[in-house]
Amino acid sequence: MEKIVEGKMAKFYEEVCLLDQPFIKEQTISVSQLIASKIGKLGENISVRRFARFKVGEQNWTIGQTKPASTEETKQ
């Protein structure tokens, strides 16, 4: 039962969390793996501050955006 719950939670996070989702151009790696590889290549710290989600295929496209990080969070 415990393994079933762990599997379902992993699947849920893979579908919902941005960093766990497969990268759209290369489905074999996740977004977090792509960011880690770019950090290694560039030598600079990279973080996702905001993103937009597009839902295509319905009559009305749905666009959801994250709020920009506040200046207090940026200073820390």
mmCIF file of C-alpha atoms in Angstrom:
data_model
loop_
_atom_site.group_PDB
_atom_site.id
_atom_site.type_symbol
_atom_site.label_atom_id
_atom_site.label_comp_id
_atom_site.label_asym_id
_atom_site.label_seq_id
_atom_site.Cartn_x
_atom_site.Cartn_y
_atom_site.Cartn_z
ATOM 1 C CA MET A 1 0.000 0.000 0.000
ATOM 2 C CA GLU A 2 2.851 2.369 0.866
ATOM 3 C CA LYS A 3 4.537 1.845 -2.513
ATOM 4 C CA ILE A 4 1.263 2.517 -4.329
ATOM 5 C CA VAL A 5 0.859 5.832 -2.518
ATOM 6 C CA GLU A 6 4.481 6.781 -3.258
ATOM 7 C CA GLY A 7 3.993 5.964 -6.944
ATOM 8 C CA LYS A 8 0.789 7.978 -7.192
ATOM 9 C CA MET A 9 2.383 10.955 -5.426
ATOM 10 C CA ALA A 10 5.417 10.814 -7.732
ATOM 11 C CA LYS A 11 3.127 10.761 -10.771
ATOM 12 C CA PHE A 12 1.108 13.688 -9.374
ATOM 13 C CA TYR A 13 4.229 15.807 -8.799
ATOM 14 C CA GLU A 14 5.542 14.916 -12.255
ATOM 15 C CA GLU A 15 2.367 16.274 -13.827
ATOM 16 C CA VAL A 16 1.872 19.331 -11.597
ATOM 17 C CA CYS A 17 5.296 20.646 -10.522
ATOM 18 C CA LEU A 18 7.206 22.573 -13.179
ATOM 19 C CA LEU A 19 10.651 21.312 -12.200
ATOM 20 C CA ASP A 20 9.528 17.669 -12.297
ATOM 21 C CA GLN A 21 7.865 17.922 -15.719
ATOM 22 C CA PRO A 22 9.674 16.679 -18.831
ATOM 23 C CA PHE A 23 11.380 19.385 -20.891
ATOM 24 C CA ILE A 24 9.184 20.052 -23.926
ATOM 25 C CA LYS A 25 11.978 19.934 -26.512
ATOM 26 C CA GLU A 26 13.645 16.829 -25.075
ATOM 27 C CA GLN A 27 11.214 14.552 -23.229
ATOM 28 C CA THR A 28 13.971 12.382 -21.726
ATOM 29 C CA ILE A 29 15.095 15.019 -19.198
ATOM 30 C CA SER A 30 13.163 17.040 -16.634
ATOM 31 C CA VAL A 31 13.206 20.821 -16.342
ATOM 32 C CA SER A 32 15.311 20.605 -13.162
ATOM 33 C CA GLN A 33 17.883 18.415 -14.952
ATOM 34 C CA LEU A 34 18.028 20.943 -17.799
ATOM 35 C CA ILE A 35 18.597 23.799 -15.348
ATOM 36 C CA ALA A 36 21.326 21.819 -13.558
ATOM 37 C CA SER A 37 23.116 21.112 -16.849
ATOM 38 C CA LYS A 38 22.963 24.794 -17.855
ATOM 39 C CA ILE A 39 24.294 25.852 -14.431
ATOM 40 C CA GLY A 40 27.225 23.491 -14.934
ATOM 41 C CA LYS A 41 27.881 24.768 -18.438
ATOM 42 C CA LEU A 42 27.548 28.490 -17.697
ATOM 43 C CA GLY A 43 28.875 28.515 -14.138
ATOM 44 C CA GLU A 44 26.097 30.875 -13.058
ATOM 45 C CA ASN A 45 23.226 30.190 -10.678
ATOM 46 C CA ILE A 46 19.892 29.897 -12.486
ATOM 47 C CA SER A 47 16.475 29.891 -10.868
ATOM 48 C CA VAL A 48 12.918 30.010 -12.165
ATOM 49 C CA ARG A 49 11.319 33.204 -10.924
ATOM 50 C CA ARG A 50 8.078 33.062 -12.896
ATOM 51 C CA PHE A 51 6.511 31.176 -15.758
ATOM 52 C CA ALA A 52 3.348 31.049 -17.839
ATOM 53 C CA ARG A 53 1.239 27.945 -18.408
ATOM 54 C CA PHE A 54 -0.702 27.618 -21.648
ATOM 55 C CA LYS A 55 -3.476 25.098 -22.066
ATOM 56 C CA VAL A 56 -4.047 24.465 -25.747
ATOM 57 C CA GLY A 57 -6.830 22.478 -27.340
ATOM 58 C CA GLU A 58 -9.912 24.026 -25.842
ATOM 59 C CA GLN A 59 -12.079 26.697 -27.346
ATOM 60 C CA ASN A 60 -10.620 29.294 -24.998
ATOM 61 C CA TRP A 61 -6.911 29.088 -24.298
ATOM 62 C CA THR A 62 -6.160 29.323 -20.611
ATOM 63 C CA ILE A 63 -3.152 31.301 -19.509
ATOM 64 C CA GLY A 64 -1.972 31.166 -15.925
ATOM 65 C CA GLN A 65 1.031 33.164 -14.809
ATOM 66 C CA THR A 66 2.946 33.137 -11.600
ATOM 67 C CA LYS A 67 3.373 36.366 -9.683
ATOM 68 C CA PRO A 68 6.761 38.038 -9.993
ATOM 69 C CA ALA A 69 9.033 37.606 -6.999
ATOM 70 C CA SER A 70 8.807 40.457 -4.533
ATOM 71 C CA THR A 71 11.851 42.649 -4.009
ATOM 72 C CA GLU A 72 12.238 41.336 -0.458
ATOM 73 C CA GLU A 73 12.667 37.769 -1.752
ATOM 74 C CA THR A 74 15.134 38.977 -4.375
ATOM 75 C CA LYS A 75 17.340 40.704 -1.794
ATOM 76 C CA GLN A 76 17.710 37.540 0.288
#
